[in-house]
Coordinates of C-alpha atoms and ligand atoms in Angstrom, one line a residue:
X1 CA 0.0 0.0 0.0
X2 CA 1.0 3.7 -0.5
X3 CA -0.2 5.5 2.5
X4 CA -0.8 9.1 2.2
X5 CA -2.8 9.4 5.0
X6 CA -0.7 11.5 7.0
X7 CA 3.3 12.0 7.8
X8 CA 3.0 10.5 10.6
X9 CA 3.2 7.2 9.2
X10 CA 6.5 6.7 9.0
X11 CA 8.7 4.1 10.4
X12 CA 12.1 4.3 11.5
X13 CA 14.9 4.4 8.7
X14 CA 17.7 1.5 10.0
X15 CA 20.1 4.7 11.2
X16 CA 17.4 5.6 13.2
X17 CA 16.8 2.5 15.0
X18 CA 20.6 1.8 15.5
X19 CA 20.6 5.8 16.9
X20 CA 18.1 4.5 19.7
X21 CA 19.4 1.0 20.1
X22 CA 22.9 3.4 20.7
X23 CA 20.9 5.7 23.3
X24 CA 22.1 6.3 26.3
X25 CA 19.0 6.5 28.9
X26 CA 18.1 8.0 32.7
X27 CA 14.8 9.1 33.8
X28 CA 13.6 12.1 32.7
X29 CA 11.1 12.8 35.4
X30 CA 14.7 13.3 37.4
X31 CA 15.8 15.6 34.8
X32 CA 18.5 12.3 34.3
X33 CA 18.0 10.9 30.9
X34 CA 21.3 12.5 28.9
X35 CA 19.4 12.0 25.4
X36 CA 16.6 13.5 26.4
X37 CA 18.9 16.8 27.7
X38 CA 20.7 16.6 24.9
X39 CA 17.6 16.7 22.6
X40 CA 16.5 19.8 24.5
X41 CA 19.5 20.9 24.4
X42 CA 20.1 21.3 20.7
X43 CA 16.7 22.5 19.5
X44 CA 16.7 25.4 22.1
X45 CA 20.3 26.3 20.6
X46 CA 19.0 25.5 17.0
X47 CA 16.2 28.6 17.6
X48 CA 17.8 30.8 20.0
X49 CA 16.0 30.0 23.3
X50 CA 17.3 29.3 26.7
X51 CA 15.6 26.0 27.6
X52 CA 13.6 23.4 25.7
X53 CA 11.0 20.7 26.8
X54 CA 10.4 16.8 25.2
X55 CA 6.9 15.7 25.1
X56 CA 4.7 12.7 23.8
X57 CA 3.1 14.5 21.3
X58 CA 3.0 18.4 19.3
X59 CA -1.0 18.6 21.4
X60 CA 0.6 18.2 24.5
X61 CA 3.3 21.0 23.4
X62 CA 0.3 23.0 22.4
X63 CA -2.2 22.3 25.0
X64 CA 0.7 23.5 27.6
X65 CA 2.0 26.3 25.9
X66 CA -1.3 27.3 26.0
X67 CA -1.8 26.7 29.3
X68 CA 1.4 28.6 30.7
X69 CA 0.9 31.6 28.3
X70 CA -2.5 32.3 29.7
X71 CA -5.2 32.4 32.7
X72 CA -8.6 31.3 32.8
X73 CA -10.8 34.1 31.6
X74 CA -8.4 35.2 29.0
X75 CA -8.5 34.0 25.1
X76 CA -6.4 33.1 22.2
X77 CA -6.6 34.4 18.7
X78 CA -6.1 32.2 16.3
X79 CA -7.3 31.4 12.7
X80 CA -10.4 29.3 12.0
X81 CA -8.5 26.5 10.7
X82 CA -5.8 26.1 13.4
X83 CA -4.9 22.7 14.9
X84 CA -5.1 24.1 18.3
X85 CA -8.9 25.0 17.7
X86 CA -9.9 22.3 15.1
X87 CA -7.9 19.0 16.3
X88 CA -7.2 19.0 19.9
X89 CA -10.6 18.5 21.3
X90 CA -10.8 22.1 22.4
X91 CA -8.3 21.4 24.8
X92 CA -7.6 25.2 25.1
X93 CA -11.1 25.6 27.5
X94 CA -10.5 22.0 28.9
X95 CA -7.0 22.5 29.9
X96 CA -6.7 26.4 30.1
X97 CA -10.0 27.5 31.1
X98 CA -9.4 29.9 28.1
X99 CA -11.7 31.1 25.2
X100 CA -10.9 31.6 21.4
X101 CA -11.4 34.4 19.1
X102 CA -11.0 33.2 15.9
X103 CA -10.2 34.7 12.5
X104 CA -11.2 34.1 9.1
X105 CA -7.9 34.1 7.1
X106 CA -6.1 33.0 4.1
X107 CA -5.4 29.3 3.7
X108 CA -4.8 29.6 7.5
X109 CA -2.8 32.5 7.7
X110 CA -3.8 35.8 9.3
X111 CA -2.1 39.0 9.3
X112 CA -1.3 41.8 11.8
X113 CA -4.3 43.6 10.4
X114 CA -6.7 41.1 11.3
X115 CA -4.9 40.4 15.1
X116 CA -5.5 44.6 15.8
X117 CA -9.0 44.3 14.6
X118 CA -9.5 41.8 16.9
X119 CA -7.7 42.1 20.5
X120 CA -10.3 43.1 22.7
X121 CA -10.2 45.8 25.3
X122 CA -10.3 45.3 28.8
X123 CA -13.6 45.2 30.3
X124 CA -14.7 43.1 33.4
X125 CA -17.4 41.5 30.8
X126 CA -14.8 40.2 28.1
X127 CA -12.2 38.0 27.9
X128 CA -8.4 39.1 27.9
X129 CA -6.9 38.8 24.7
X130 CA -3.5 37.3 25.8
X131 CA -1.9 34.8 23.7
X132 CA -1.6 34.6 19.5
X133 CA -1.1 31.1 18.3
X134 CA 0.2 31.2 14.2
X135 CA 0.3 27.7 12.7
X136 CA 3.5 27.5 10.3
X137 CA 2.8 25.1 7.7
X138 CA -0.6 25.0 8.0
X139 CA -2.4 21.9 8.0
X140 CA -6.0 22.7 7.1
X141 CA -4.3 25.6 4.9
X142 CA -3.2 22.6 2.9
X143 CA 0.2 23.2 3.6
X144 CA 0.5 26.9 3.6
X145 CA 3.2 28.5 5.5
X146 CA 4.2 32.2 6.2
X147 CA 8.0 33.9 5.4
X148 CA 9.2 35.8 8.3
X149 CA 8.3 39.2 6.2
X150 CA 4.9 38.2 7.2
X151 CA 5.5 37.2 10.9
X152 CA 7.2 39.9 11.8
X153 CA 4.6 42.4 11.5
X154 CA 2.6 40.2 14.1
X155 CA 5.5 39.7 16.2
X156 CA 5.5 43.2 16.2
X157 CA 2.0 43.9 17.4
X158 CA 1.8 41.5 19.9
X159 CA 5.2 42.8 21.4
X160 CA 2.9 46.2 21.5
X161 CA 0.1 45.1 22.8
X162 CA 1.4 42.4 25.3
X163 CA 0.1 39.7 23.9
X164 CA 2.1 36.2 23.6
X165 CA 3.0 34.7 20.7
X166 CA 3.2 30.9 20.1
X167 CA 4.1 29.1 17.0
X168 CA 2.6 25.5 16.5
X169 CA 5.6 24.5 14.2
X170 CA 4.4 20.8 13.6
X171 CA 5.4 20.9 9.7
X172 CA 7.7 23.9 10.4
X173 CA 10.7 22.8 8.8
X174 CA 8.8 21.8 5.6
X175 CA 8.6 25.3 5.3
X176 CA 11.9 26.0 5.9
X177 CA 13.4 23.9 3.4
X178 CA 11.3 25.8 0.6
X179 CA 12.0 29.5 2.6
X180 CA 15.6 28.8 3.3
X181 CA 14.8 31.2 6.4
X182 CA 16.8 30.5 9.3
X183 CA 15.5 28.7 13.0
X184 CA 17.6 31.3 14.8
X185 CA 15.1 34.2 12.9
X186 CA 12.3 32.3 13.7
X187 CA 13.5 32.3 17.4
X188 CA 13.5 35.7 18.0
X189 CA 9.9 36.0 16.2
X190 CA 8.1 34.1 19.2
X191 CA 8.0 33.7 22.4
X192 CA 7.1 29.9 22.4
X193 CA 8.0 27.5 19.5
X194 CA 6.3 23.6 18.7
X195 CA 8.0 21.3 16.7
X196 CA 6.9 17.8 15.6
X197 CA 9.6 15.3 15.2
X198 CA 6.9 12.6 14.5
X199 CA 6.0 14.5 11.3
X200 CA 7.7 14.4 8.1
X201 CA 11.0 14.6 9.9
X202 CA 10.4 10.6 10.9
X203 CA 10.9 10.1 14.3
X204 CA 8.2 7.5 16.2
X205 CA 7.4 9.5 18.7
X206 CA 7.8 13.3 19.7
X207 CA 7.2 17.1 20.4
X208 CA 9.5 19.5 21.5
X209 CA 8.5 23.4 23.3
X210 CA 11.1 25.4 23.2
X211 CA 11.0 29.1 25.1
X212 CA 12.7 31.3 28.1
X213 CA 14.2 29.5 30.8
X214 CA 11.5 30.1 32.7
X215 CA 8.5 29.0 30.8
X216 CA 10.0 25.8 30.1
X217 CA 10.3 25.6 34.1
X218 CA 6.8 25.7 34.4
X219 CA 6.0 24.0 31.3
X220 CA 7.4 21.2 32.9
X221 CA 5.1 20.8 36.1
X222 CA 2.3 21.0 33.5
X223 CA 3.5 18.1 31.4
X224 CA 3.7 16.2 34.4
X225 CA 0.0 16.7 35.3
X226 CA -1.0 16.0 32.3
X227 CA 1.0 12.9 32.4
X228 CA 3.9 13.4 30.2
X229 CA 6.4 12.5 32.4
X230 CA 8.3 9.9 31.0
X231 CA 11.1 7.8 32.1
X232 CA 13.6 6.0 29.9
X233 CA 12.5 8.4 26.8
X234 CA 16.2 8.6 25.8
X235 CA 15.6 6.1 23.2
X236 CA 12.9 8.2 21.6
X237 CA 15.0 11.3 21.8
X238 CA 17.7 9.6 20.4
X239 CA 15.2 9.2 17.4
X240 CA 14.5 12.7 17.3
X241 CA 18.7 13.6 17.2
X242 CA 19.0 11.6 14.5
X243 CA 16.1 12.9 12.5
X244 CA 17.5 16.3 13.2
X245 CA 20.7 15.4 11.8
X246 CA 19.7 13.1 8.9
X247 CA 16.4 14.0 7.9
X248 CA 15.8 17.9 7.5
X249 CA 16.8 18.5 4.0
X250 CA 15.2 15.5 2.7
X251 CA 11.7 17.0 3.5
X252 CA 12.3 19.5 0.2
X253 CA 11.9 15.9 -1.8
X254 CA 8.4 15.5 0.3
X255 CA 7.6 18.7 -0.8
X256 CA 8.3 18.6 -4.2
X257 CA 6.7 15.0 -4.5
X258 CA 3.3 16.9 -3.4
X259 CA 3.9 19.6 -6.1
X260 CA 3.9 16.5 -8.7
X261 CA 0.9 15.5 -7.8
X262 CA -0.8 18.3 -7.8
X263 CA 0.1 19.4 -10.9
X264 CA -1.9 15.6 -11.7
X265 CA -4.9 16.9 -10.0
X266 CA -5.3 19.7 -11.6
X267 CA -5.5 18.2 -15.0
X268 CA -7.8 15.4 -14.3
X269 CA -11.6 15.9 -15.1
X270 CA -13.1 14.6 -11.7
X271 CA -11.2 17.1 -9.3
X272 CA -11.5 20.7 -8.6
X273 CA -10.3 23.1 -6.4
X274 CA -6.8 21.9 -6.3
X275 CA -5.3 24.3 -3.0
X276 CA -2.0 25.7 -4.0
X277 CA 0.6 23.2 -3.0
X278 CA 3.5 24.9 -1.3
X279 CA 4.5 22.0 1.0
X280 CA 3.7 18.1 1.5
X281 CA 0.3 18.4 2.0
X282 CA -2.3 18.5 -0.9
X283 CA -6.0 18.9 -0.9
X284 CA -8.7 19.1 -3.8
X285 CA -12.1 18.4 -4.1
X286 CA -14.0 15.3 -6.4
X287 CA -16.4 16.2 -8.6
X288 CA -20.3 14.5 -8.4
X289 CA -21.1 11.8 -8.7
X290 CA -17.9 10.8 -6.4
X291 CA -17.8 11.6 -3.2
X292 CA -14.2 12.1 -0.9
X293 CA -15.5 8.4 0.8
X294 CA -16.0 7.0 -2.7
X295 CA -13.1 8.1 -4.2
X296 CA -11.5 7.1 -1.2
X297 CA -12.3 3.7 -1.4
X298 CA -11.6 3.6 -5.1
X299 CA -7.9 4.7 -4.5
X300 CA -7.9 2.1 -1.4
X301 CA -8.5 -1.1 -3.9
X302 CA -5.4 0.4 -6.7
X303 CA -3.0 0.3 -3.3
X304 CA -3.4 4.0 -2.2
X305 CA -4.8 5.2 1.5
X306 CA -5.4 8.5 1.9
X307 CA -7.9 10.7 4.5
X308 CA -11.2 12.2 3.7
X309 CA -10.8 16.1 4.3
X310 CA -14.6 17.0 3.9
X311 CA -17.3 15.6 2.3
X312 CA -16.1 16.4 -1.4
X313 CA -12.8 17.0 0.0
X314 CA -9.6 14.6 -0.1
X315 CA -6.3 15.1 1.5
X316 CA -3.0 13.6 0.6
X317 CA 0.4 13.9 2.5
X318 CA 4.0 13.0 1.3
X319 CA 6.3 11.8 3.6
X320 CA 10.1 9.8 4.0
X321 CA 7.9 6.3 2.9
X322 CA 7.0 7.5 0.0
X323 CA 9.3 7.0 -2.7
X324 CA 9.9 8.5 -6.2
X325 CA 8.5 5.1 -7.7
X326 CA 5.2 5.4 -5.5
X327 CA 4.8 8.6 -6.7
X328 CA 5.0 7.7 -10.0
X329 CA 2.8 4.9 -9.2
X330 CA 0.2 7.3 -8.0
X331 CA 0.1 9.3 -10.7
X332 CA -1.1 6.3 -12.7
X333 CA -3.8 5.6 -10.6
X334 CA -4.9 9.1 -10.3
X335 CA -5.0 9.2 -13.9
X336 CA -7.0 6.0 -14.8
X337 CA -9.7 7.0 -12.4
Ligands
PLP1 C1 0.1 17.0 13.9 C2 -0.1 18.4 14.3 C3 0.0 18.7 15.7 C4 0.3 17.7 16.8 O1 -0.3 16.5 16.7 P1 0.1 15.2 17.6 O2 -0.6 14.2 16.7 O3 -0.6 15.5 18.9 O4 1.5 15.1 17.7 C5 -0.1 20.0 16.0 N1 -0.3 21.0 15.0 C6 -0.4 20.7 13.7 C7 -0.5 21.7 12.7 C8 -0.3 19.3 13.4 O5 -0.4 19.0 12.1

């Protein structure tokens, strides 16, 4: 099967596995594990940041960023189609206490613009406006991601305004790699940063928040309520070290793999809508009488998975298991449908 369901499909490469087999291990709820340390150690350097915290997954580094930005009674801003709003069971009231205000944007990005029009004043009747969460690439955006040009303009305002600003950076380096923007930039445009290493970059498991000194001290009470403590998680770190060595660039091939098949889409008589592919994500729309579920299930029996995105809508992600040939193979499917 070719599975384009997400990029979080992938299975260790052989170096990675031999980097975790190799992995020196503590417990990390004793601050002891050296992995782990040396994890958090190198992506705080990699973007600037005094310290830097290893979680289970990118909703945990989310759902406590969130949490340690802000009180209950205050909001975040965010657009409609963020992953903090959309996909983490609106963990932001559950775990916060916290309300959203949410924007309309542009393939789920929002400008300084629209954040001014929308920070509330303070009145005992209304929420705080206290924390801005951008999304960089965006998921639901199909892939969308900003250039610092465009951040820093926000970074800007909230500096003004005292408002935090987070960056949920699951798919950040996909960016990147098209950008050539540097992690040290993005750094000093946020006050919090996300990454996943269990995206495209291939580790099993992983989420790292990376901030002041500070924050990350608190952070790190929070992941332990939540139950993020763990113990011997040198071996996943190790993972993540190695995907941070070994598998950044490649994510340009995921990237342009997506481009190819969108260019597919777009010339085949039963899709519309094709989003504008800028990363490894792609999403179109099926034309009547298919539906995304029927289509769906046609791909399934030619040896393609891939997720429904709407009811019309279909999403595909590329990833490090997806090779040239597959793509290739894909495309031939796609076209004999
Ligand atoms: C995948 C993802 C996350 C985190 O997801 P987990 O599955 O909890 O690791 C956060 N934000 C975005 C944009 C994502 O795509």
């Amino acid at each position: 099967m070719i599975n384009l369901i997400s990029d979080t499909v992938t299975k260790p490469t052989p170096g990675m596995l031999q980097a975790m087999i190799n992995a020196e291990v503590g417990d990390d709820v004793f601050g002891e594990d050296p992995s782990v340390n040396a994890l958090e150690a190198k992506m705080a350097a990699m973007f600037g940041k005094e310290a830097a915290l290893f979680c289970p997954s990118g909703t945990m580094t989310n759902q406590i960023a969130i949490k340690v930005h802000t009180q209950p009674l205050d909001e975040m801003i965010c657009d409609e189609y963020s992953h903090v709003y959309q996909y983490e069971t609106a963990g932001y009231a559950y775990n916060a206490g916290v309300g959203v205000n949410l924007i309309k944007g542009q393939n789920g990005k929002i400008t300084a613009e629209q954040i001014a029009a929308v920070i509330k004043p303070v009145h005992d009747w209304l929420p705080i406006s206290k924390l801005v969460v951008l999304e960089n690439t965006c998921n639901k955006g199909g892939g969308s991601f900003y250039t610092l040009a465009e951040i820093q303009p926000i970074s800007a305002l909230c500096k003004e305004r005292g408002l935090a600003l987070h960056l949920d950076g699951a798919r950040l380096f996909n960016a990147l790699v098209e950008t050539r923007e540097s992690t040290l930039e993005v750094g000093k445009a946020f006050d919090t940063i996300s990454i996943c290493l269990s995206k495209g970059l291939g580790a099993p498991v992983g989420s790292c928040l990376i901030g002041p000194k500070a924050f990350i001290r608190q952070a790190r009470r929070v992941r332990k309520v939540m139950g993020g403590g763990m113990r011997q998680s040198g071996f996943l770190a190790a993972a993540c070290i190695y995907a941070l060595e070994h598998q950044v660039q490649r994510l340009k091939t995921d990237n342009d793999h997506a481009k190819i098949l969108g260019k597919i889409l777009e010339n085949l008589p039963y899709v519309e809508n094709v989003r504008p592919v800028q990363t490894n994500i792609v999403i179109f729309d099926v034309k009547a009488p298919y539906t995304a579920e029927t289509y769906l299930t046609k791909l399934a029996e030619k040896g393609i998975n891939a997720s429904p995105f709407g009811l019309q809508t279909v999403r595909f992600v590329t990833h490090l298991d997806v090779s040239p040939a597959m793509i290739e193979q894909t495309t031939a499917v796609l076209k004999s449908l």
